PDB file of C-alpha atoms in Angstrom:
ATOM      1  CA  MET A 775     -22.997  -9.067 -31.523  1.00 68.00           C
ATOM      2  CA  THR A 776     -21.712  -6.469 -29.036  1.00 87.00           C
ATOM      3  CA  ASP A 777     -19.408  -7.830 -26.336  1.00 95.00           C
ATOM      4  CA  VAL A 778     -20.586  -6.600 -22.929  1.00 97.00           C
ATOM      5  CA  LEU A 779     -18.401  -7.113 -19.866  1.00 97.00           C
ATOM      6  CA  ARG A 780     -19.964  -7.153 -16.412  1.00 98.00           C
ATOM      7  CA  TYR A 781     -18.005  -5.878 -13.425  1.00 98.00           C
ATOM      8  CA  THR A 782     -18.896  -4.837  -9.906  1.00 97.00           C
ATOM      9  CA  ALA A 783     -17.157  -1.752  -8.496  1.00 97.00           C
ATOM     10  CA  PHE A 784     -15.990  -0.645  -5.051  1.00 98.00           C
ATOM     11  CA  THR A 785     -15.454  -4.206  -3.856  1.00 97.00           C
ATOM     12  CA  THR A 786     -13.193  -7.211  -4.335  1.00 96.00           C
ATOM     13  CA  ASP A 787     -16.097  -9.603  -3.724  1.00 96.00           C
ATOM     14  CA  PRO A 788     -18.428 -10.391  -6.650  1.00 96.00           C
ATOM     15  CA  ALA A 789     -21.293 -10.497  -4.133  1.00 95.00           C
ATOM     16  CA  GLY A 790     -20.672  -6.858  -3.141  1.00 97.00           C
ATOM     17  CA  GLY A 791     -20.319  -3.506  -4.857  1.00 97.00           C
ATOM     18  CA  ASN A 792     -22.333  -1.980  -7.669  1.00 95.00           C
ATOM     19  CA  PRO A 793     -22.539  -3.909 -10.965  1.00 96.00           C
ATOM     20  CA  ALA A 794     -21.932  -2.118 -14.260  1.00 96.00           C
ATOM     21  CA  GLY A 795     -21.965  -3.184 -17.871  1.00 97.00           C
ATOM     22  CA  ILE A 796     -18.951  -2.210 -19.989  1.00 98.00           C
ATOM     23  CA  VAL A 797     -18.557  -2.068 -23.775  1.00 98.00           C
ATOM     24  CA  LEU A 798     -14.887  -1.463 -24.566  1.00 98.00           C
ATOM     25  CA  HIS A 799     -15.419  -0.766 -28.288  1.00 97.00           C
ATOM     26  CA  ALA A 800     -18.591   1.248 -28.867  1.00 98.00           C
ATOM     27  CA  ASP A 801     -17.803   3.571 -31.788  1.00 97.00           C
ATOM     28  CA  SER A 802     -20.114   1.718 -34.159  1.00 97.00           C
ATOM     29  CA  LEU A 803     -23.122   1.957 -31.826  1.00 98.00           C
ATOM     30  CA  SER A 804     -25.882   4.546 -32.110  1.00 98.00           C
ATOM     31  CA  ASP A 805     -27.442   6.231 -29.082  1.00 98.00           C
ATOM     32  CA  GLU A 806     -30.481   4.023 -29.515  1.00 97.00           C
ATOM     33  CA  GLN A 807     -28.346   0.879 -29.565  1.00 97.00           C
ATOM     34  CA  MET A 808     -26.440   1.932 -26.441  1.00 98.00           C
ATOM     35  CA  LEU A 809     -29.690   2.559 -24.610  1.00 97.00           C
ATOM     36  CA  ALA A 810     -31.063  -0.800 -25.733  1.00 97.00           C
ATOM     37  CA  ILE A 811     -27.913  -2.596 -24.554  1.00 97.00           C
ATOM     38  CA  ALA A 812     -28.071  -0.842 -21.183  1.00 96.00           C
ATOM     39  CA  ALA A 813     -31.726  -1.814 -20.802  1.00 95.00           C
ATOM     40  CA  GLU A 814     -30.942  -5.427 -21.665  1.00 95.00           C
ATOM     41  CA  VAL A 815     -28.023  -5.554 -19.211  1.00 95.00           C
ATOM     42  CA  GLY A 816     -30.355  -4.175 -16.559  1.00 92.00           C
ATOM     43  CA  TYR A 817     -27.803  -2.578 -14.241  1.00 92.00           C
ATOM     44  CA  SER A 818     -28.078   0.999 -13.002  1.00 89.00           C
ATOM     45  CA  GLU A 819     -25.532   1.996 -15.681  1.00 93.00           C
ATOM     46  CA  THR A 820     -23.569   0.580 -18.584  1.00 97.00           C
ATOM     47  CA  ALA A 821     -20.444   2.375 -19.841  1.00 98.00           C
ATOM     48  CA  PHE A 822     -19.458   2.696 -23.495  1.00 98.00           C
ATOM     49  CA  VAL A 823     -15.843   3.411 -24.514  1.00 98.00           C
ATOM     50  CA  LEU A 824     -15.269   5.528 -27.636  1.00 98.00           C
ATOM     51  CA  ARG A 825     -11.900   5.555 -29.401  1.00 97.00           C
ATOM     52  CA  GLU A 826     -12.264   7.120 -32.860  1.00 96.00           C
ATOM     53  CA  GLY A 827     -10.635  10.526 -33.269  1.00 96.00           C
ATOM     54  CA  ARG A 828      -8.877  10.266 -29.891  1.00 96.00           C
ATOM     55  CA  THR A 829      -5.267   9.568 -29.008  1.00 94.00           C
ATOM     56  CA  PRO A 830      -4.432   7.635 -25.843  1.00 91.00           C
ATOM     57  CA  PRO A 831      -4.508   8.329 -22.972  1.00 95.00           C
ATOM     58  CA  HIS A 832      -7.732  10.083 -24.060  1.00 97.00           C
ATOM     59  CA  LEU A 833     -10.844   7.944 -24.511  1.00 98.00           C
ATOM     60  CA  GLY A 834     -14.500   8.861 -24.791  1.00 98.00           C
ATOM     61  CA  LEU A 835     -16.858   7.429 -22.185  1.00 98.00           C
ATOM     62  CA  ARG A 836     -20.657   7.564 -22.150  1.00 98.00           C
ATOM     63  CA  PHE A 837     -23.087   6.126 -19.631  1.00 97.00           C
ATOM     64  CA  PHE A 838     -26.628   4.830 -20.079  1.00 96.00           C
ATOM     65  CA  SER A 839     -29.097   3.640 -17.493  1.00 91.00           C
ATOM     66  CA  ALA A 840     -31.984   1.436 -18.538  1.00 88.00           C
ATOM     67  CA  LEU A 841     -33.994   4.612 -19.166  1.00 88.00           C
ATOM     68  CA  ASP A 842     -31.684   7.357 -20.422  1.00 91.00           C
ATOM     69  CA  GLU A 843     -28.151   8.688 -20.807  1.00 94.00           C
ATOM     70  CA  VAL A 844     -26.387   9.842 -17.628  1.00 90.00           C
ATOM     71  CA  ALA A 845     -23.747  12.583 -17.771  1.00 90.00           C
ATOM     72  CA  PHE A 846     -21.387  10.837 -15.367  1.00 91.00           C
ATOM     73  CA  CYS A 847     -21.281   7.580 -13.415  1.00 91.00           C
ATOM     74  CA  GLY A 848     -18.528   6.955 -10.894  1.00 92.00           C
ATOM     75  CA  HIS A 849     -18.863   3.222 -10.324  1.00 94.00           C
ATOM     76  CA  ALA A 850     -18.988   2.467 -14.064  1.00 96.00           C
ATOM     77  CA  THR A 851     -15.905   4.666 -14.557  1.00 96.00           C
ATOM     78  CA  ILE A 852     -13.971   2.753 -11.888  1.00 97.00           C
ATOM     79  CA  ALA A 853     -15.095  -0.578 -13.352  1.00 98.00           C
ATOM     80  CA  THR A 854     -14.134   0.492 -16.885  1.00 98.00           C
ATOM     81  CA  ALA A 855     -10.670   1.626 -15.802  1.00 98.00           C
ATOM     82  CA  VAL A 856     -10.019  -1.702 -14.068  1.00 98.00           C
ATOM     83  CA  ALA A 857     -11.315  -3.663 -17.072  1.00 98.00           C
ATOM     84  CA  LEU A 858      -9.003  -1.692 -19.371  1.00 97.00           C
ATOM     85  CA  ALA A 859      -6.022  -2.193 -17.067  1.00 97.00           C
ATOM     86  CA  GLU A 860      -6.620  -5.937 -16.950  1.00 96.00           C
ATOM     87  CA  ARG A 861      -6.429  -5.900 -20.748  1.00 96.00           C
ATOM     88  CA  GLY A 862      -3.178  -3.941 -20.979  1.00 94.00           C
ATOM     89  CA  GLU A 863      -4.542  -0.382 -20.999  1.00 94.00           C
ATOM     90  CA  GLY A 864      -3.660   0.624 -17.456  1.00 90.00           C
ATOM     91  CA  GLY A 865      -1.872   3.601 -15.982  1.00 94.00           C
ATOM     92  CA  THR A 866      -3.567   6.957 -16.437  1.00 96.00           C
ATOM     93  CA  VAL A 867      -6.550   7.422 -18.745  1.00 96.00           C
ATOM     94  CA  VAL A 868      -8.404  10.668 -19.427  1.00 97.00           C
ATOM     95  CA  PHE A 869     -12.055   9.894 -20.065  1.00 97.00           C
ATOM     96  CA  GLU A 870     -13.925  12.508 -22.068  1.00 97.00           C
ATOM     97  CA  THR A 871     -17.439  12.320 -20.600  1.00 95.00           C
ATOM     98  CA  PRO A 872     -20.543  14.460 -21.123  1.00 94.00           C
ATOM     99  CA  ALA A 873     -19.751  16.045 -17.728  1.00 90.00           C
ATOM    100  CA  GLY A 874     -16.171  16.932 -18.732  1.00 91.00           C
ATOM    101  CA  GLU A 875     -12.754  15.291 -18.622  1.00 93.00           C
ATOM    102  CA  VAL A 876     -12.221  12.781 -15.813  1.00 92.00           C
ATOM    103  CA  GLU A 877      -8.719  11.503 -15.139  1.00 94.00           C
ATOM    104  CA  VAL A 878      -8.462   7.945 -13.815  1.00 97.00           C
ATOM    105  CA  THR A 879      -5.339   6.151 -12.636  1.00 97.00           C
ATOM    106  CA  THR A 880      -5.098   2.410 -12.007  1.00 97.00           C
ATOM    107  CA  ALA A 881      -2.458   0.801  -9.846  1.00 95.00           C
ATOM    108  CA  GLU A 882      -1.962  -2.395  -7.869  1.00 92.00           C
ATOM    109  CA  VAL A 883      -2.181  -1.814  -4.112  1.00 88.00           C
ATOM    110  CA  VAL A 884      -1.323  -4.756  -1.833  1.00 89.00           C
ATOM    111  CA  GLY A 885      -2.109  -7.169  -4.640  1.00 89.00           C
ATOM    112  CA  VAL A 886      -5.422  -5.527  -5.560  1.00 92.00           C
ATOM    113  CA  LEU A 887      -5.950  -3.486  -8.719  1.00 95.00           C
ATOM    114  CA  ARG A 888      -7.565  -0.186  -7.739  1.00 96.00           C
ATOM    115  CA  ALA A 889      -8.722   2.772  -9.796  1.00 98.00           C
ATOM    116  CA  SER A 890      -8.816   6.404  -8.679  1.00 97.00           C
ATOM    117  CA  LEU A 891     -10.862   9.034 -10.495  1.00 94.00           C
ATOM    118  CA  THR A 892     -10.500  12.767 -10.094  1.00 93.00           C
ATOM    119  CA  SER A 893     -13.802  14.581 -10.414  1.00 91.00           C
ATOM    120  CA  VAL A 894     -14.536  17.816 -12.174  1.00 90.00           C
ATOM    121  CA  PRO A 895     -14.495  20.794  -9.745  1.00 94.00           C
ATOM    122  CA  THR A 896     -17.273  20.365  -7.220  1.00 96.00           C
ATOM    123  CA  ARG A 897     -19.797  23.046  -6.349  1.00 97.00           C
ATOM    124  CA  THR A 898     -22.766  23.338  -4.029  1.00 98.00           C
ATOM    125  CA  ARG A 899     -25.909  25.410  -3.707  1.00 98.00           C
ATOM    126  CA  PRO A 900     -28.819  25.663  -1.280  1.00 98.00           C
ATOM    127  CA  VAL A 901     -31.839  23.419  -1.729  1.00 98.00           C
ATOM    128  CA  PRO A 902     -34.983  25.359  -2.716  1.00 96.00           C
ATOM    129  CA  GLY A 903     -37.355  25.171   0.232  1.00 94.00           C
ATOM    130  CA  ALA A 904     -40.289  23.718  -1.674  1.00 97.00           C
ATOM    131  CA  ALA A 905     -38.099  21.040  -3.259  1.00 98.00           C
ATOM    132  CA  LEU A 906     -36.610  20.100   0.108  1.00 98.00           C
ATOM    133  CA  GLY A 907     -40.041  19.766   1.654  1.00 98.00           C
ATOM    134  CA  GLU A 908     -41.253  17.608  -1.223  1.00 98.00           C
ATOM    135  CA  ALA A 909     -38.121  15.426  -0.978  1.00 98.00           C
ATOM    136  CA  LEU A 910     -38.594  14.857   2.735  1.00 98.00           C
ATOM    137  CA  GLU A 911     -42.224  13.893   2.207  1.00 98.00           C
ATOM    138  CA  ALA A 912     -41.336  11.501  -0.636  1.00 98.00           C
ATOM    139  CA  LEU A 913     -38.628   9.941   1.554  1.00 98.00           C
ATOM    140  CA  ARG A 914     -41.047   9.769   4.479  1.00 98.00           C
ATOM    141  CA  LEU A 915     -38.654  11.819   6.603  1.00 98.00           C
ATOM    142  CA  SER A 916     -39.192  14.810   8.865  1.00 96.00           C
ATOM    143  CA  GLY A 917     -36.898  17.618   9.910  1.00 95.00           C
ATOM    144  CA  ALA A 918     -36.322  15.770  13.184  1.00 97.00           C
ATOM    145  CA  ASP A 919     -34.681  12.920  11.236  1.00 98.00           C
ATOM    146  CA  LEU A 920     -31.926  15.224   9.933  1.00 98.00           C
ATOM    147  CA  ALA A 921     -28.577  15.879  11.594  1.00 98.00           C
ATOM    148  CA  GLU A 922     -28.566  19.317  13.189  1.00 96.00           C
ATOM    149  CA  ASP A 923     -24.944  20.094  12.308  1.00 96.00           C
ATOM    150  CA  LEU A 924     -24.960  18.950   8.641  1.00 98.00           C
ATOM    151  CA  PRO A 925     -27.457  20.988   6.606  1.00 98.00           C
ATOM    152  CA  PRO A 926     -29.092  19.806   3.362  1.00 98.00           C
ATOM    153  CA  LEU A 927     -27.245  20.958   0.233  1.00 98.00           C
ATOM    154  CA  LEU A 928     -27.192  20.278  -3.472  1.00 98.00           C
ATOM    155  CA  SER A 929     -23.706  19.141  -4.455  1.00 98.00           C
ATOM    156  CA  TYR A 930     -22.335  18.753  -7.978  1.00 96.00           C
ATOM    157  CA  ALA A 931     -19.382  16.585  -9.048  1.00 93.00           C
ATOM    158  CA  GLY A 932     -20.401  15.832 -12.619  1.00 89.00           C
ATOM    159  CA  ASN A 933     -24.025  15.264 -11.634  1.00 90.00           C
ATOM    160  CA  GLU A 934     -26.085  17.084  -9.028  1.00 95.00           C
ATOM    161  CA  HIS A 935     -27.059  15.199  -5.864  1.00 97.00           C
ATOM    162  CA  LEU A 936     -29.273  16.197  -2.974  1.00 98.00           C
ATOM    163  CA  VAL A 937     -27.244  15.463   0.177  1.00 98.00           C
ATOM    164  CA  LEU A 938     -29.255  14.809   3.342  1.00 98.00           C
ATOM    165  CA  ALA A 939     -27.433  13.918   6.552  1.00 98.00           C
ATOM    166  CA  LEU A 940     -29.498  11.845   8.976  1.00 98.00           C
ATOM    167  CA  ALA A 941     -29.317  11.952  12.745  1.00 98.00           C
ATOM    168  CA  SER A 942     -28.989   8.198  13.297  1.00 98.00           C
ATOM    169  CA  ARG A 943     -27.756   5.024  11.627  1.00 98.00           C
ATOM    170  CA  GLN A 944     -31.068   3.363  12.460  1.00 97.00           C
ATOM    171  CA  ARG A 945     -33.026   5.940  10.474  1.00 97.00           C
ATOM    172  CA  LEU A 946     -30.712   5.354   7.517  1.00 98.00           C
ATOM    173  CA  ALA A 947     -31.348   1.606   7.753  1.00 98.00           C
ATOM    174  CA  GLU A 948     -35.094   2.228   7.697  1.00 97.00           C
ATOM    175  CA  LEU A 949     -35.072   3.854   4.248  1.00 95.00           C
ATOM    176  CA  ASP A 950     -38.501   3.528   2.635  1.00 95.00           C
ATOM    177  CA  TYR A 951     -39.714   6.000   0.060  1.00 98.00           C
ATOM    178  CA  ASP A 952     -42.363   6.786  -2.526  1.00 98.00           C
ATOM    179  CA  PHE A 953     -40.618   5.705  -5.756  1.00 98.00           C
ATOM    180  CA  ALA A 954     -42.872   7.505  -8.247  1.00 98.00           C
ATOM    181  CA  ARG A 955     -43.087  10.728  -6.238  1.00 98.00           C
ATOM    182  CA  LEU A 956     -39.329  10.967  -5.699  1.00 98.00           C
ATOM    183  CA  LYS A 957     -38.642  10.116  -9.339  1.00 97.00           C
ATOM    184  CA  ASP A 958     -40.936  12.920 -10.512  1.00 98.00           C
ATOM    185  CA  LEU A 959     -39.269  15.417  -8.162  1.00 98.00           C
ATOM    186  CA  MET A 960     -35.744  14.395  -9.171  1.00 98.00           C
ATOM    187  CA  THR A 961     -36.625  14.588 -12.853  1.00 96.00           C
ATOM    188  CA  GLU A 962     -38.104  18.048 -12.362  1.00 97.00           C
ATOM    189  CA  GLN A 963     -35.090  19.265 -10.364  1.00 97.00           C
ATOM    190  CA  GLY A 964     -32.393  17.509 -12.418  1.00 95.00           C
ATOM    191  CA  TRP A 965     -31.008  15.504  -9.489  1.00 96.00           C
ATOM    192  CA  THR A 966     -29.202  12.243 -10.260  1.00 91.00           C
ATOM    193  CA  THR A 967     -29.473  10.653  -6.819  1.00 91.00           C
ATOM    194  CA  VAL A 968     -30.580  11.601  -3.360  1.00 96.00           C
ATOM    195  CA  GLN A 969     -27.658  10.854  -1.066  1.00 97.00           C
ATOM    196  CA  LEU A 970     -28.623   9.993   2.491  1.00 98.00           C
ATOM    197  CA  VAL A 971     -25.659   9.836   4.856  1.00 98.00           C
ATOM    198  CA  TRP A 972     -24.935   9.231   8.511  1.00 98.00           C
ATOM    199  CA  ARG A 973     -21.622  10.409   9.963  1.00 98.00           C
ATOM    200  CA  GLU A 974     -20.026   7.767  12.172  1.00 98.00           C
ATOM    201  CA  ASP A 975     -16.968   9.968  12.770  1.00 96.00           C
ATOM    202  CA  GLU A 976     -15.018  12.635  10.893  1.00 93.00           C
ATOM    203  CA  ARG A 977     -13.514  10.033   8.541  1.00 96.00           C
ATOM    204  CA  THR A 978     -16.371   7.553   8.096  1.00 98.00           C
ATOM    205  CA  PHE A 979     -19.777   8.062   6.500  1.00 98.00           C
ATOM    206  CA  HIS A 980     -22.505   5.507   5.855  1.00 98.00           C
ATOM    207  CA  SER A 981     -24.516   6.202   2.706  1.00 98.00           C
ATOM    208  CA  ARG A 982     -27.628   5.121   0.813  1.00 98.00           C
ATOM    209  CA  ASN A 983     -28.567   6.461  -2.631  1.00 95.00           C
ATOM    210  CA  PRO A 984     -32.121   6.208  -3.979  1.00 95.00           C
ATOM    211  CA  PHE A 985     -31.949   6.225  -7.806  1.00 91.00           C
ATOM    212  CA  PRO A 986     -35.503   6.084  -9.176  1.00 93.00           C
ATOM    213  CA  VAL A 987     -34.585   8.230 -12.194  1.00 90.00           C
ATOM    214  CA  GLY A 988     -32.322   5.358 -13.288  1.00 83.00           C
ATOM    215  CA  GLY A 989     -35.089   2.824 -12.882  1.00 84.00           C
ATOM    216  CA  VAL A 990     -33.691   1.216  -9.719  1.00 86.00           C
ATOM    217  CA  VAL A 991     -34.705   1.663  -6.100  1.00 93.00           C
ATOM    218  CA  GLU A 992     -31.188   2.139  -4.797  1.00 93.00           C
ATOM    219  CA  ASP A 993     -27.520   2.045  -5.814  1.00 90.00           C
ATOM    220  CA  PRO A 994     -25.200  -0.106  -3.662  1.00 95.00           C
ATOM    221  CA  ALA A 995     -22.181   2.107  -4.512  1.00 95.00           C
ATOM    222  CA  THR A 996     -22.247   5.535  -6.137  1.00 92.00           C
ATOM    223  CA  GLY A 997     -18.917   7.090  -7.126  1.00 92.00           C
ATOM    224  CA  SER A 998     -20.351  10.378  -8.374  1.00 91.00           C
ATOM    225  CA  ALA A 999     -22.320  10.812  -5.143  1.00 94.00           C
ATOM    226  CA  ALA A1000     -19.183  10.036  -3.110  1.00 96.00           C
ATOM    227  CA  ALA A1001     -17.383  12.798  -5.012  1.00 95.00           C
ATOM    228  CA  ALA A1002     -20.334  15.098  -4.360  1.00 97.00           C
ATOM    229  CA  LEU A1003     -20.081  14.247  -0.651  1.00 98.00           C
ATOM    230  CA  GLY A1004     -16.464  15.387  -0.759  1.00 98.00           C
ATOM    231  CA  GLY A1005     -17.611  18.661  -2.317  1.00 98.00           C
ATOM    232  CA  TYR A1006     -20.300  18.954   0.364  1.00 98.00           C
ATOM    233  CA  LEU A1007     -17.711  18.615   3.145  1.00 98.00           C
ATOM    234  CA  LEU A1008     -15.480  21.194   1.457  1.00 97.00           C
ATOM    235  CA  ALA A1009     -18.375  23.633   1.138  1.00 98.00           C
ATOM    236  CA  LEU A1010     -19.116  23.310   4.859  1.00 97.00           C
ATOM    237  CA  GLU A1011     -15.395  23.876   5.601  1.00 96.00           C
ATOM    238  CA  LEU A1012     -15.207  20.578   7.469  1.00 96.00           C
ATOM    239  CA  VAL A1013     -11.935  19.610   5.776  1.00 94.00           C
ATOM    240  CA  THR A1014      -9.047  21.765   6.982  1.00 93.00           C
ATOM    241  CA  GLU A1015      -6.243  19.437   5.875  1.00 96.00           C
ATOM    242  CA  PRO A1016      -5.908  16.667   3.259  1.00 97.00           C
ATOM    243  CA  ARG A1017      -8.074  13.774   4.384  1.00 97.00           C
ATOM    244  CA  THR A1018      -9.356  10.414   3.175  1.00 97.00           C
ATOM    245  CA  ILE A1019     -13.044   9.808   3.881  1.00 98.00           C
ATOM    246  CA  ARG A1020     -14.332   6.242   3.941  1.00 98.00           C
ATOM    247  CA  VAL A1021     -17.853   5.850   2.565  1.00 98.00           C
ATOM    248  CA  VAL A1022     -19.624   2.617   3.479  1.00 98.00           C
ATOM    249  CA  GLN A1023     -22.565   1.873   1.190  1.00 97.00           C
ATOM    250  CA  GLY A1024     -24.690  -1.088   0.112  1.00 97.00           C
ATOM    251  CA  VAL A1025     -24.684  -2.798   3.517  1.00 97.00           C
ATOM    252  CA  ASP A1026     -28.455  -2.522   3.956  1.00 96.00           C
ATOM    253  CA  MET A1027     -28.919  -3.982   0.469  1.00 95.00           C
ATOM    254  CA  GLY A1028     -26.674  -6.970   1.117  1.00 96.00           C
ATOM    255  CA  ARG A1029     -23.995  -5.670  -1.308  1.00 96.00           C
ATOM    256  CA  PRO A1030     -21.319  -4.082   0.921  1.00 97.00           C
ATOM    257  CA  SER A1031     -19.180  -1.456  -0.787  1.00 97.00           C
ATOM    258  CA  GLU A1032     -16.278   0.755   0.228  1.00 97.00           C
ATOM    259  CA  LEU A1033     -15.434   4.033  -1.467  1.00 97.00           C
ATOM    260  CA  LEU A1034     -12.402   6.104  -0.488  1.00 97.00           C
ATOM    261  CA  VAL A1035     -12.755   9.852  -1.010  1.00 98.00           C
ATOM    262  CA  ASP A1036      -9.647  12.066  -0.924  1.00 98.00           C
ATOM    263  CA  VAL A1037     -10.334  15.746  -0.289  1.00 98.00           C
ATOM    264  CA  ARG A1038      -8.053  18.771   0.029  1.00 97.00           C
ATOM    265  CA  PRO A1039      -9.099  22.176   1.344  1.00 96.00           C
ATOM    266  CA  ASP A1040      -7.215  23.909  -1.497  1.00 96.00           C
ATOM    267  CA  ASP A1041      -8.784  21.931  -4.384  1.00 97.00           C
ATOM    268  CA  LEU A1042     -12.447  21.718  -5.391  1.00 96.00           C
ATOM    269  CA  ARG A1043     -11.754  18.475  -7.229  1.00 96.00           C
ATOM    270  CA  VAL A1044     -12.248  15.228  -5.334  1.00 96.00           C
ATOM    271  CA  THR A1045     -10.590  11.852  -5.868  1.00 97.00           C
ATOM    272  CA  VAL A1046     -12.661   8.695  -5.442  1.00 97.00           C
ATOM    273  CA  SER A1047     -10.986   5.300  -5.474  1.00 97.00           C
ATOM    274  CA  GLY A1048     -11.942   1.658  -5.212  1.00 97.00           C
ATOM    275  CA  ALA A1049     -11.442  -1.831  -6.532  1.00 97.00           C
ATOM    276  CA  ALA A1050     -13.545  -3.681  -9.121  1.00 98.00           C
ATOM    277  CA  VAL A1051     -13.924  -7.311 -10.080  1.00 97.00           C
ATOM    278  CA  GLU A1052     -15.416  -9.096 -13.076  1.00 97.00           C
ATOM    279  CA  LEU A1053     -18.600 -10.968 -12.298  1.00 95.00           C
ATOM    280  CA  PRO A1054     -18.656 -14.728 -12.834  1.00 88.00           C
ATOM    281  CA  THR A1055     -21.280 -15.954 -15.289  1.00 77.00           C
ATOM    282  CA  ALA A1056     -23.480 -17.324 -12.504  1.00 57.00           C
ATOM    283  CA  GLN A1057     -23.873 -13.849 -10.955  1.00 66.00           C
ATOM    284  CA  ARG A1058     -24.672 -11.896 -14.108  1.00 62.00           C
TER     285      ARG A1058
END
């Protein structure tokens, strides 16, 4: 029987954050078995650690949703790093993922074990007009709902995300979308999530991430999307000096999460950090 840990990332409260399954020894599992385990766990992603043929600090890491393999998953990476550190494998780990190498460092900060991942180099591109129009219709949004000073972009940080900045916090709270229609569009375009954000100030963003391609309506914390947001801000030249961006997510779902995003104007890589905590049996 495969031992599956269950953690929630980007929180210190088991009632918050984004849950992830973790299998710390997965070399004997086939792709089909990993997918079946992820489906049984039922979270947006489950992470599988691979050790054979690798020398620490290098470890393989794969991610499966209930429906398919995902190239990269930030919250499951953070959760895995914390789970490893709690079992004596802390410090710096280099995860070899389908999206490339991702370096993660764990350290205790004010009594809380936190993990920080450094993304692959981010990149952005314009959103094809037809795809943007279809996305807005599926999300039941109009052009008037978008922030005038933050244009839509596709941003990549291991996965590609459509980033849409909204004009008001209220409109973000009112998220309601056509699940099947958005899933079909995202599958066609190869988008992992649609990231809806509202900028409270230059250092604080509120975020919601529809994830129909993963079989769930919404993620309460999305590390890869937070990294993509950092790349988005770099592409718009909104970061002129090293800065930490606080991303608040999951509030409207009742699972508050906090993601810290460190960006530098001279580096296309982005660092995302947060805590993680193992879920008690009653909350699994």
